[in-house]
């Protein structure tokens, strides 16, 4: 699931700068310890998640590209909510995150709730 | 905030938005500043209020300058709505936004769009692979999360932000695999025409020269006048495809450099999503190779009561943006009758002079770092629309079938219809079609942008 991280957190220059708090989250049902105080995208990049989603068209792997909410390459499912921009969401302890595989799944008819995605297919 | 009317709504908390909101609130107007991020600063001053001493040292004095702007805003009396995605501004100045999963709206007597810039698309083979990001994205990781590439990265392209990021990595003690510069030698000569004007913006120019000197002295391997860029893919330990190396040529000699983080940059362009959705007039800027909204000297669009300040009206950088924000606020204060025209003109005069001064560097920068044609109008196999995976070749085949412009390209092959709403392909699509039809980009135009500007679920929409 995880690979060698593409990014690392700079170690504090002195004892006065605090180390980031470590949070426990799940990514694709695997427990992960990630640094807190940052976006979900930044947290995942720092622990070796390289593939955030697969495209709906060809299934090609994608990962964050712009980190500022413009490119939508970092879309993941967070706590059951699909198509979240992981660069705009602050990581929280206990989050359950899934990579977004292709077009997001439609909810089963039994628990159909109004979470349609304006751009989903 | 719903059902309220405010004097001024400002969208975007970068230098232009912070300055406009502060100045308007000080003039006694009721102001709401909405921003998509969790803290003020925009991208240039991202995370300015919570960056520690180490990060400030690495990022440098130009970044730290944003702290004063943020604290003046905090004391200004303007209301601030973070984590608020504005998804529509109407011509009648109703502002619709999404915050904490709930949609709300309010009326504003005046609106300031301060939504800044986006990095220009950099369509080259392999630019969609995991591990390829923009230099701006890497800088946001540094500013907001103190993160740097775990292994030496390659910086590719041209423009001040690329060299600034390199300089910041050097200060952080982070090794750089290579700086692959696409600036052509003929552009270096062409830019010299604007040198005299640029010299009058000497502080900026001298900073740029210092950045380059730092990179050279740090021993960063530099490759100049690189073309024929291609990101090569490899297979990860977990079986997934990702970036493995950058291939390029310098004067016909091929190079291949391995890296798993490849950072692209070829300048920034105005974020025109709102101004386009408002059907304001736009003009093609041949020097900056982008569309920019048409405004008067105060930043007002041809949509009355709606203003643009900062990079969203044409790229000028942080200092220009801050100055424009103040000028716009003065114009609004005069329109709403809290100051008279004479007071507006008196206060604006030094600001407009300062704006002219900081803009003197632009013709030089625009011609020196003009992105290469091949990196804007790519070869057939290159993906143009990342969301729907439409290649330049497919786009050209649409043109052969009679596709005249970006909006028709949507119906020919879903180009520009994914979640990014054309942000990452719009200019490329305009230029590829213009090139294929041999007509100017101005004639081709841009995608028709419609609200919601940010994707919204029907559930969220139904909640209003």
Coordinates of C-alpha atoms in Angstrom, one line a residue:
Chain A
X1 CA 0.0 0.0 0.0
X2 CA 2.6 2.6 1.0
X3 CA 5.9 3.2 -0.8
X4 CA 9.0 5.2 0.0
X5 CA 7.5 8.6 0.9
X6 CA 8.0 11.3 -1.8
X7 CA 8.1 14.0 0.9
X8 CA 9.4 14.3 4.4
X9 CA 8.8 16.6 7.3
X10 CA 11.7 18.9 8.0
X11 CA 13.1 18.1 11.5
X12 CA 12.9 21.0 13.9
X13 CA 15.9 23.3 13.9
X14 CA 15.9 23.7 17.6
X15 CA 14.3 22.3 20.7
X16 CA 11.8 25.2 20.8
X17 CA 10.1 24.3 17.5
X18 CA 7.5 21.6 18.2
X19 CA 7.4 18.2 16.5
X20 CA 4.1 17.6 14.8
X21 CA 1.5 15.6 16.7
X22 CA 1.1 12.1 15.4
X23 CA -2.5 11.0 14.4
X24 CA -3.9 7.6 13.7
X25 CA -5.9 7.3 10.5
X26 CA -6.9 4.6 8.0
X27 CA -6.1 4.6 4.3
X28 CA -7.9 1.9 2.3
X29 CA -8.6 0.1 5.7
X30 CA -4.9 0.0 6.7
X31 CA -4.0 1.9 9.9
X32 CA -1.4 4.7 9.4
X33 CA 0.4 7.1 11.7
X34 CA 0.6 10.5 10.1
X35 CA 1.9 13.9 11.1
X36 CA -1.0 16.2 12.1
X37 CA -1.4 20.0 11.6
X38 CA -1.6 19.7 7.8
X39 CA -4.0 18.8 4.9
X40 CA -4.9 15.2 4.3
X41 CA -2.9 15.3 1.1
X42 CA 0.2 16.6 2.8
X43 CA -0.2 13.9 5.6
X44 CA -0.5 11.1 3.1
X45 CA 2.4 12.3 0.9
X46 CA 4.6 12.3 4.0
X47 CA 3.9 8.6 4.8
X48 CA 4.4 7.1 1.4
X49 CA 0.9 7.2 -0.2
X50 CA 1.6 7.9 -3.9
X51 CA -1.6 6.9 -5.6
X52 CA -4.6 8.9 -4.4
X53 CA -7.1 7.9 -7.0
X54 CA -7.6 6.3 -10.4
X55 CA -9.2 8.2 -13.3
X56 CA -12.7 7.3 -14.4
X57 CA -11.6 7.1 -18.1
X58 CA -8.6 4.8 -18.1
X59 CA -8.0 3.9 -14.5
X60 CA -4.6 5.7 -14.6
X61 CA -3.1 6.5 -11.1
X62 CA -3.2 10.1 -10.0
X63 CA -1.8 12.0 -7.0
X64 CA -1.8 15.7 -5.9
X65 CA -0.6 18.1 -8.5
X66 CA -1.4 21.7 -7.5
X67 CA -2.0 21.5 -3.7
X68 CA -4.2 24.6 -3.9
X69 CA -7.7 23.2 -4.8
X70 CA -7.5 23.8 -8.5
X71 CA -6.6 20.4 -10.1
X72 CA -8.9 17.9 -8.3
X73 CA -6.2 15.2 -8.7
X74 CA -6.1 14.6 -5.0
X75 CA -9.8 13.5 -4.7
X76 CA -10.3 10.8 -2.1
X77 CA -13.2 9.5 0.0
X78 CA -13.1 10.8 3.6
X79 CA -15.4 9.2 6.2
X80 CA -17.8 8.0 3.6
X81 CA -17.9 11.2 1.6
X82 CA -16.6 10.8 -1.9
X83 CA -14.8 13.4 -4.1
X84 CA -13.2 15.4 -1.2
X85 CA -10.3 17.6 -2.2
X86 CA -7.7 16.2 0.2
X87 CA -5.5 19.3 -0.2
X88 CA -8.2 21.4 1.3
X89 CA -9.2 19.2 4.2
X90 CA -7.3 19.2 7.5
X91 CA -6.3 15.7 8.6
X92 CA -8.1 14.6 11.9
X93 CA -7.4 11.7 14.2
X94 CA -9.5 8.6 13.3
X95 CA -10.3 9.7 9.7
X96 CA -11.1 6.8 7.3
X97 CA -9.8 7.6 3.9
X98 CA -10.2 5.6 0.7
X99 CA -8.5 6.2 -2.6
X100 CA -11.1 7.1 -5.2
X101 CA -11.3 4.4 -7.8
X102 CA -12.7 5.7 -11.1
X103 CA -16.0 7.4 -11.0
X104 CA -17.2 7.3 -7.4
X105 CA -19.7 4.5 -6.5
X106 CA -23.3 5.3 -6.3
X107 CA -24.7 4.7 -2.8
X108 CA -26.7 1.4 -2.5
X109 CA -30.4 2.0 -2.9
X110 CA -31.0 0.9 0.7
X111 CA -29.3 3.9 2.2
X112 CA -29.7 6.4 -0.6
X113 CA -28.9 9.8 0.8
X114 CA -28.6 13.0 -1.1
X115 CA -24.8 13.1 -1.7
X116 CA -24.8 13.2 -5.5
X117 CA -21.7 14.6 -7.0
X118 CA -22.4 17.3 -9.6
X119 CA -19.6 16.0 -11.7
X120 CA -19.8 12.3 -11.0
X121 CA -21.0 9.9 -13.6
Chain B
X1 CA -24.5 35.5 7.8
X2 CA -27.5 34.5 5.5
X3 CA -30.0 37.2 4.5
X4 CA -27.4 39.8 5.5
X5 CA -26.4 42.7 3.3
X6 CA -22.9 43.9 3.6
X7 CA -21.1 46.8 2.1
X8 CA -18.2 44.8 0.7
X9 CA -17.7 41.1 0.1
X10 CA -14.0 40.2 -0.6
X11 CA -13.2 36.8 -2.1
X12 CA -9.7 35.5 -1.5
X13 CA -7.4 36.2 1.5
X14 CA -4.1 36.7 -0.4
X15 CA -2.4 40.1 -0.5
X16 CA -5.0 41.8 -2.7
X17 CA -8.0 40.5 -0.6
X18 CA -6.4 41.3 2.8
X19 CA -5.4 44.8 1.7
X20 CA -8.8 45.5 0.2
X21 CA -10.7 44.2 3.2
X22 CA -8.5 46.1 5.7
X23 CA -8.7 49.4 3.8
X24 CA -12.5 49.1 3.3
X25 CA -13.1 48.3 7.0
X26 CA -10.9 51.1 8.1
X27 CA -13.0 53.5 6.0
X28 CA -16.0 52.4 8.1
X29 CA -17.6 49.9 5.7
X30 CA -19.0 46.5 6.7
X31 CA -16.7 43.9 5.1
X32 CA -16.8 40.1 4.9
X33 CA -13.7 38.3 3.6
X34 CA -14.4 34.8 2.4
X35 CA -11.6 32.4 1.7
X36 CA -11.3 28.7 0.8
X37 CA -8.3 28.0 3.0
X38 CA -8.3 27.5 6.8
X39 CA -6.1 30.6 7.4
X40 CA -5.3 33.9 5.7
X41 CA -2.4 34.5 3.4
X42 CA -3.5 33.1 0.0
X43 CA -0.8 31.0 -1.7
X44 CA 2.0 33.6 -1.5
X45 CA 1.7 34.0 2.3
X46 CA 0.2 30.6 3.0
X47 CA 0.2 29.6 6.7
X48 CA 1.8 32.9 7.5
X49 CA 0.3 33.2 11.0
X50 CA 1.4 29.8 12.2
X51 CA 4.8 29.3 10.6
X52 CA 7.6 28.9 13.1
X53 CA 11.0 30.6 13.2
X54 CA 12.7 27.8 11.2
X55 CA 10.2 28.0 8.4
X56 CA 10.3 31.8 8.2
X57 CA 14.1 31.7 7.9
X58 CA 13.9 29.2 5.0
X59 CA 11.1 31.0 3.2
X60 CA 12.8 34.5 3.4
X61 CA 11.9 38.1 4.1
X62 CA 9.4 38.5 1.2
X63 CA 7.3 35.8 2.8
X64 CA 7.6 37.2 6.3
X65 CA 6.3 40.5 5.0
X66 CA 2.9 38.9 4.8
X67 CA 2.6 38.7 8.6
X68 CA 2.1 42.5 8.9
X69 CA -0.7 42.4 6.3
X70 CA -2.4 39.5 8.2
X71 CA -2.2 41.3 11.6
X72 CA -3.5 44.5 10.1
X73 CA -6.4 42.6 8.7
X74 CA -7.1 40.9 12.1
X75 CA -7.3 44.3 13.7
X76 CA -9.4 46.0 10.9
X77 CA -12.9 45.0 12.1
X78 CA -13.6 43.1 8.9
X79 CA -15.4 39.8 9.3
X80 CA -13.5 36.7 8.2
X81 CA -15.0 33.4 6.9
X82 CA -12.3 30.8 6.4
X83 CA -13.0 27.4 4.8
X84 CA -15.7 29.1 2.7
X85 CA -15.9 28.0 -0.9
X86 CA -17.7 30.7 -2.9
X87 CA -19.4 28.9 -5.7
X88 CA -21.3 31.8 -7.3
X89 CA -21.2 35.5 -7.5
X90 CA -24.1 36.9 -9.5
X91 CA -24.1 40.1 -11.6
X92 CA -26.5 41.5 -9.0
X93 CA -23.8 40.8 -6.3
X94 CA -25.4 37.9 -4.5
X95 CA -22.6 35.8 -3.0
X96 CA -23.2 32.1 -2.6
X97 CA -20.8 30.0 -0.6
X98 CA -20.3 26.6 1.0
X99 CA -19.0 26.3 4.5
X100 CA -19.0 23.3 6.8
X101 CA -21.2 21.4 4.3
X102 CA -23.8 24.1 4.3
X103 CA -24.6 26.6 1.6
X104 CA -25.5 30.2 2.4
X105 CA -25.8 33.5 0.5
X106 CA -25.9 37.2 1.2
X107 CA -26.1 40.4 -0.7
X108 CA -23.1 42.7 -1.1
X109 CA -23.2 46.3 -2.3
X110 CA -19.8 45.9 -3.8
X111 CA -17.7 42.7 -4.5
X112 CA -13.9 42.4 -4.8
X113 CA -12.7 39.3 -6.5
X114 CA -9.2 38.7 -5.3
X115 CA -8.8 35.1 -6.4
X116 CA -5.3 35.5 -7.6
X117 CA -3.4 33.2 -10.0
X118 CA -3.1 29.6 -11.0
X119 CA 0.0 28.0 -12.3
X120 CA 0.0 27.8 -16.1
X121 CA -0.7 24.4 -17.4
X122 CA 2.6 22.5 -18.3
X123 CA 1.4 19.8 -20.7
X124 CA 4.4 17.5 -21.5
X125 CA 4.4 13.7 -21.9
X126 CA 4.0 12.2 -18.4
X127 CA 2.8 15.3 -16.6
X128 CA -0.1 13.3 -15.1
X129 CA 2.1 10.7 -13.3
X130 CA 2.2 10.6 -9.5
X131 CA 5.4 12.3 -8.4
X132 CA 4.9 15.1 -10.9
X133 CA 3.7 18.3 -9.3
X134 CA 3.9 22.0 -9.8
X135 CA 6.7 24.0 -8.1
X136 CA 3.9 25.9 -6.4
X137 CA 2.5 22.7 -4.9
X138 CA 5.9 21.9 -3.5
X139 CA 6.2 25.4 -2.1
X140 CA 2.7 25.0 -0.4
X141 CA 3.9 21.8 1.2
X142 CA 6.9 23.7 2.5
X143 CA 4.9 26.7 3.7
X144 CA 1.9 24.9 5.2
X145 CA 3.4 21.5 6.3
X146 CA 7.2 22.0 6.5
X147 CA 7.5 19.2 4.0
X148 CA 10.3 18.9 1.4
X149 CA 11.2 16.2 -1.2
X150 CA 12.5 13.1 0.6
X151 CA 15.0 12.5 -2.2
X152 CA 16.5 15.2 -4.4
X153 CA 13.9 16.5 -6.8
X154 CA 14.2 18.0 -10.3
X155 CA 12.9 21.5 -10.9
X156 CA 11.8 22.1 -14.5
X157 CA 10.7 25.1 -16.5
X158 CA 11.2 28.8 -16.0
X159 CA 10.0 31.8 -14.0
X160 CA 10.7 33.5 -10.6
X161 CA 8.7 30.9 -8.5
X162 CA 10.9 28.0 -9.8
X163 CA 14.1 29.7 -8.8
X164 CA 12.6 30.9 -5.5
X165 CA 11.7 27.4 -4.6
X166 CA 15.2 26.2 -5.4
X167 CA 16.6 29.0 -3.2
X168 CA 14.3 28.0 -0.4
X169 CA 15.4 24.3 -0.7
X170 CA 19.0 25.4 -0.6
X171 CA 18.3 27.4 2.6
X172 CA 16.6 24.4 4.1
X173 CA 19.6 22.2 3.3
X174 CA 17.5 20.1 0.9
X175 CA 19.6 18.8 -2.0
X176 CA 18.3 19.4 -5.6
X177 CA 18.9 16.8 -8.3
X178 CA 18.9 19.4 -11.1
X179 CA 17.4 22.6 -12.3
X180 CA 16.3 22.1 -15.9
X181 CA 15.7 25.5 -17.3
X182 CA 13.6 25.9 -20.5
X183 CA 14.4 29.6 -21.0
X184 CA 15.7 30.0 -24.6
X185 CA 18.8 31.9 -25.4
X186 CA 16.9 34.1 -27.9
X187 CA 14.5 35.0 -25.1
X188 CA 17.4 36.2 -22.9
X189 CA 18.4 38.5 -25.8
X190 CA 14.8 39.6 -26.5
X191 CA 14.3 40.4 -22.8
X192 CA 17.3 42.8 -22.8
X193 CA 15.1 45.3 -24.7
X194 CA 13.2 45.7 -21.5
X195 CA 16.3 45.9 -19.3
X196 CA 16.2 49.7 -18.9
X197 CA 12.6 49.6 -17.6
X198 CA 13.5 46.6 -15.4
X199 CA 16.5 48.5 -13.9
X200 CA 14.0 51.0 -12.5
X201 CA 12.6 48.0 -10.5
X202 CA 16.1 47.3 -9.2
X203 CA 15.3 45.8 -5.8
X204 CA 13.3 43.1 -7.5
X205 CA 15.9 42.5 -10.2
X206 CA 18.7 42.3 -7.7
X207 CA 16.8 39.8 -5.6
X208 CA 16.4 37.6 -8.7
X209 CA 20.1 37.8 -9.4
X210 CA 20.9 36.8 -5.8
X211 CA 18.6 33.8 -6.0
X212 CA 20.4 32.5 -9.1
X213 CA 23.8 33.1 -7.5
X214 CA 22.8 31.1 -4.4
X215 CA 21.7 28.2 -6.6
X216 CA 24.9 28.2 -8.5
X217 CA 27.1 28.5 -5.4
X218 CA 25.2 25.7 -3.8
X219 CA 26.3 23.5 -6.7
X220 CA 22.8 22.8 -8.0
X221 CA 23.3 21.1 -11.4
X222 CA 21.9 23.5 -14.0
X223 CA 20.8 22.6 -17.6
X224 CA 19.9 25.7 -19.7
X225 CA 17.7 26.0 -22.8
X226 CA 16.2 22.5 -22.3
X227 CA 13.6 21.3 -24.8
X228 CA 11.8 18.0 -25.7
X229 CA 10.8 17.4 -22.1
X230 CA 9.4 14.0 -21.2
X231 CA 8.6 12.4 -17.9
X232 CA 9.4 8.7 -17.9
X233 CA 7.3 6.4 -15.8
X234 CA 8.3 3.5 -13.6
X235 CA 6.5 0.9 -11.5
X236 CA 6.4 1.4 -7.8
X237 CA 7.0 -1.3 -5.1
X238 CA 3.2 -1.6 -4.8
X239 CA 2.8 -2.1 -8.6
X240 CA 1.5 1.4 -9.3
X241 CA 2.8 3.6 -12.1
X242 CA 4.7 6.8 -11.1
X243 CA 7.3 9.2 -12.3
X244 CA 10.9 7.8 -12.5
X245 CA 13.0 10.2 -14.7
X246 CA 13.0 13.3 -16.7
X247 CA 14.3 13.1 -20.3
X248 CA 15.2 16.3 -22.2
X249 CA 17.6 17.7 -24.8
X250 CA 19.9 20.6 -24.8
X251 CA 21.0 21.7 -28.3
X252 CA 20.2 18.3 -29.7
X253 CA 22.0 16.3 -26.9
X254 CA 19.7 14.0 -25.0
X255 CA 19.8 13.9 -21.2
X256 CA 18.1 11.6 -18.7
X257 CA 18.0 12.3 -15.0
X258 CA 16.3 10.1 -12.5
X259 CA 14.1 11.4 -9.7
X260 CA 10.8 10.4 -8.2
X261 CA 9.7 14.0 -7.6
X262 CA 9.6 16.3 -10.6
X263 CA 8.4 19.8 -10.1
X264 CA 7.1 21.8 -13.1
X265 CA 6.6 25.5 -13.4
X266 CA 6.3 28.0 -16.3
X267 CA 4.7 31.0 -14.8
X268 CA 1.3 31.9 -13.4
X269 CA -1.8 33.2 -15.1
X270 CA -4.9 35.0 -13.8
X271 CA -7.6 32.8 -12.2
X272 CA -10.5 34.0 -14.3
X273 CA -13.2 31.5 -13.2
X274 CA -15.4 34.2 -11.5
X275 CA -14.9 37.0 -14.0
X276 CA -15.7 34.6 -16.9
X277 CA -18.8 33.3 -15.1
X278 CA -19.9 36.9 -14.7
X279 CA -19.7 37.4 -18.5
X280 CA -17.3 40.3 -17.9
X281 CA -15.2 41.3 -20.9
X282 CA -11.8 39.7 -21.2
X283 CA -8.8 40.4 -23.4
X284 CA -6.0 38.1 -24.6
X285 CA -2.7 39.3 -23.3
X286 CA 0.0 38.5 -25.9
X287 CA 2.9 39.2 -23.5
X288 CA 1.5 37.1 -20.6
X289 CA -0.2 34.6 -23.0
X290 CA -3.4 34.4 -21.1
X291 CA -6.9 36.0 -20.9
X292 CA -7.4 38.8 -18.4
X293 CA -10.6 40.7 -17.4
X294 CA -11.0 44.2 -18.7
X295 CA -11.1 46.7 -15.8
X296 CA -10.8 50.5 -15.3
X297 CA -7.9 51.9 -13.2
X298 CA -9.8 51.1 -10.0
X299 CA -10.2 47.5 -10.9
X300 CA -13.9 47.7 -11.7
X301 CA -15.2 45.3 -14.4
X302 CA -17.8 46.1 -17.0
X303 CA -20.2 44.5 -14.5
X304 CA -21.1 47.5 -12.2
X305 CA -20.1 47.2 -8.6
X306 CA -17.8 44.2 -9.1
X307 CA -14.0 44.7 -8.9
X308 CA -10.9 42.6 -9.4
X309 CA -7.7 43.2 -7.5
X310 CA -4.4 41.4 -7.7
X311 CA -3.1 38.7 -10.0
X312 CA -6.7 37.9 -11.1
X313 CA -6.6 41.1 -13.2
X314 CA -3.2 40.3 -14.8
X315 CA 0.0 39.0 -13.2
X316 CA 1.8 41.6 -11.2
X317 CA 3.0 39.8 -8.1
X318 CA 2.3 40.2 -4.3
X319 CA 3.4 43.9 -4.0
X320 CA 1.2 44.9 -7.0
X321 CA -1.7 42.9 -5.6
X322 CA -1.5 44.5 -2.2
X323 CA -1.4 48.0 -3.8
X324 CA -4.3 47.2 -6.1
X325 CA -6.3 45.9 -3.2
X326 CA -6.0 49.3 -1.4
X327 CA -6.8 51.3 -4.6
X328 CA -9.9 49.2 -5.1
X329 CA -11.1 49.8 -1.5
X330 CA -10.6 53.5 -2.0
X331 CA -12.8 53.5 -5.1
X332 CA -15.4 51.5 -3.3
X333 CA -15.4 53.8 -0.3
X334 CA -16.0 56.7 -2.7
X335 CA -18.8 55.0 -4.6
X336 CA -20.5 54.2 -1.3
X337 CA -20.1 57.8 -0.1
X338 CA -17.9 57.3 2.9
X339 CA -15.1 59.4 1.3
X340 CA -15.4 62.0 -1.4
X341 CA -13.8 61.8 -4.8
X342 CA -11.0 64.3 -3.9
X343 CA -10.0 62.2 -0.8
X344 CA -10.0 59.1 -3.0
X345 CA -7.8 60.7 -5.6
X346 CA -5.5 62.1 -2.9
X347 CA -5.0 58.7 -1.2
X348 CA -4.8 56.8 -4.4
X349 CA -2.2 58.9 -6.1
X350 CA 0.9 57.5 -4.3
X351 CA -0.5 54.0 -4.5
X352 CA -1.0 54.3 -8.3
X353 CA 2.6 55.6 -8.6
X354 CA 3.8 52.7 -6.6
X355 CA 1.9 50.3 -8.7
X356 CA 3.4 51.7 -11.9
X357 CA 6.9 51.3 -10.2
X358 CA 6.4 47.6 -9.3
X359 CA 5.0 46.8 -12.7
X360 CA 8.1 48.1 -14.5
X361 CA 9.8 44.7 -14.1
X362 CA 6.9 42.8 -15.9
X363 CA 7.8 43.4 -19.6
X364 CA 11.3 42.1 -18.8
X365 CA 10.0 39.0 -16.9
X366 CA 7.2 38.3 -19.4
X367 CA 9.6 38.3 -22.3
X368 CA 12.5 36.5 -20.5
X369 CA 10.3 33.7 -19.1
X370 CA 7.9 33.4 -22.0
X371 CA 7.0 29.7 -21.9
X372 CA 8.1 27.8 -25.0
X373 CA 5.5 27.1 -27.7
X374 CA 6.1 23.4 -27.5
X375 CA 5.3 23.4 -23.7
X376 CA 2.0 25.3 -24.3
X377 CA 0.9 23.7 -27.6
X378 CA 2.1 20.1 -27.1
X379 CA 2.5 17.2 -29.5
X380 CA -0.4 14.9 -30.3
X381 CA 0.3 12.2 -27.7
X382 CA 0.3 14.6 -24.7
X383 CA -2.8 14.7 -22.4
X384 CA -4.3 18.2 -22.4
X385 CA -7.4 17.7 -20.3
X386 CA -6.2 15.7 -17.3
X387 CA -9.7 15.1 -15.9
X388 CA -11.1 13.4 -19.0
X389 CA -7.8 12.3 -20.5
X390 CA -8.1 14.1 -23.8
X391 CA -4.9 14.4 -25.8
X392 CA -3.7 17.3 -28.1
X393 CA -4.1 14.9 -31.0
X394 CA -7.7 14.2 -30.2
X395 CA -8.3 17.9 -29.9
X396 CA -6.8 18.4 -33.3
X397 CA -8.9 15.7 -34.8
X398 CA -12.0 17.5 -33.3
X399 CA -10.9 20.6 -35.2
X400 CA -10.6 18.6 -38.5
X401 CA -14.2 17.5 -37.9
X402 CA -15.3 21.1 -37.5
X403 CA -14.8 22.0 -33.9
X404 CA -14.3 25.7 -33.8
X405 CA -13.5 26.4 -30.1
X406 CA -13.2 25.3 -26.5
X407 CA -17.0 25.0 -25.9
X408 CA -17.5 22.7 -28.9
X409 CA -14.5 20.6 -27.7
X410 CA -16.7 19.7 -24.8
X411 CA -19.3 18.1 -26.9
X412 CA -16.8 16.5 -29.3
X413 CA -15.0 14.7 -26.5
X414 CA -15.7 15.9 -22.9
X415 CA -12.6 18.0 -23.0
X416 CA -12.8 20.4 -20.0
X417 CA -15.8 18.8 -18.5
X418 CA -14.2 17.1 -15.5
X419 CA -14.2 18.3 -11.9
X420 CA -11.4 20.9 -12.4
X421 CA -13.8 22.8 -14.8
X422 CA -11.0 23.6 -17.3
X423 CA -8.6 25.2 -14.8
X424 CA -5.8 22.9 -15.8
X425 CA -6.5 22.8 -19.6
X426 CA -8.4 25.9 -20.6
X427 CA -5.4 28.0 -21.9
X428 CA -3.9 24.9 -23.6
X429 CA -7.2 24.1 -25.3
X430 CA -7.5 27.7 -26.6
X431 CA -3.9 27.7 -27.9
X432 CA -4.0 24.3 -29.5
X433 CA -7.3 25.1 -31.3
X434 CA -5.9 28.6 -32.3
X435 CA -2.8 26.9 -33.7
X436 CA -4.7 24.2 -35.5
X437 CA -7.0 26.8 -37.1
X438 CA -4.3 29.4 -37.6
X439 CA -6.3 32.1 -35.9
X440 CA -5.4 34.2 -32.9
X441 CA -6.3 32.9 -29.4
X442 CA -8.4 36.1 -28.9
X443 CA -10.7 34.8 -31.7
X444 CA -10.9 31.3 -30.3
X445 CA -11.9 32.5 -26.8
X446 CA -12.1 30.4 -23.6
X447 CA -14.5 27.9 -22.1
X448 CA -17.8 29.3 -21.0
X449 CA -17.6 29.1 -17.2
X450 CA -20.8 28.5 -15.4
X451 CA -21.6 28.3 -11.7
X452 CA -21.1 26.4 -9.5
X453 CA -17.5 27.6 -9.7
X454 CA -16.6 24.8 -7.2
X455 CA -18.3 21.4 -7.3
X456 CA -21.3 21.2 -5.0
X457 CA -23.4 18.1 -4.2
X458 CA -27.1 18.2 -4.8
X459 CA -27.6 17.5 -1.1
X460 CA -25.5 20.6 -0.2
X461 CA -27.4 22.7 -2.7
X462 CA -30.8 21.4 -1.4
X463 CA -29.8 22.6 2.1
X464 CA -29.9 26.3 1.2

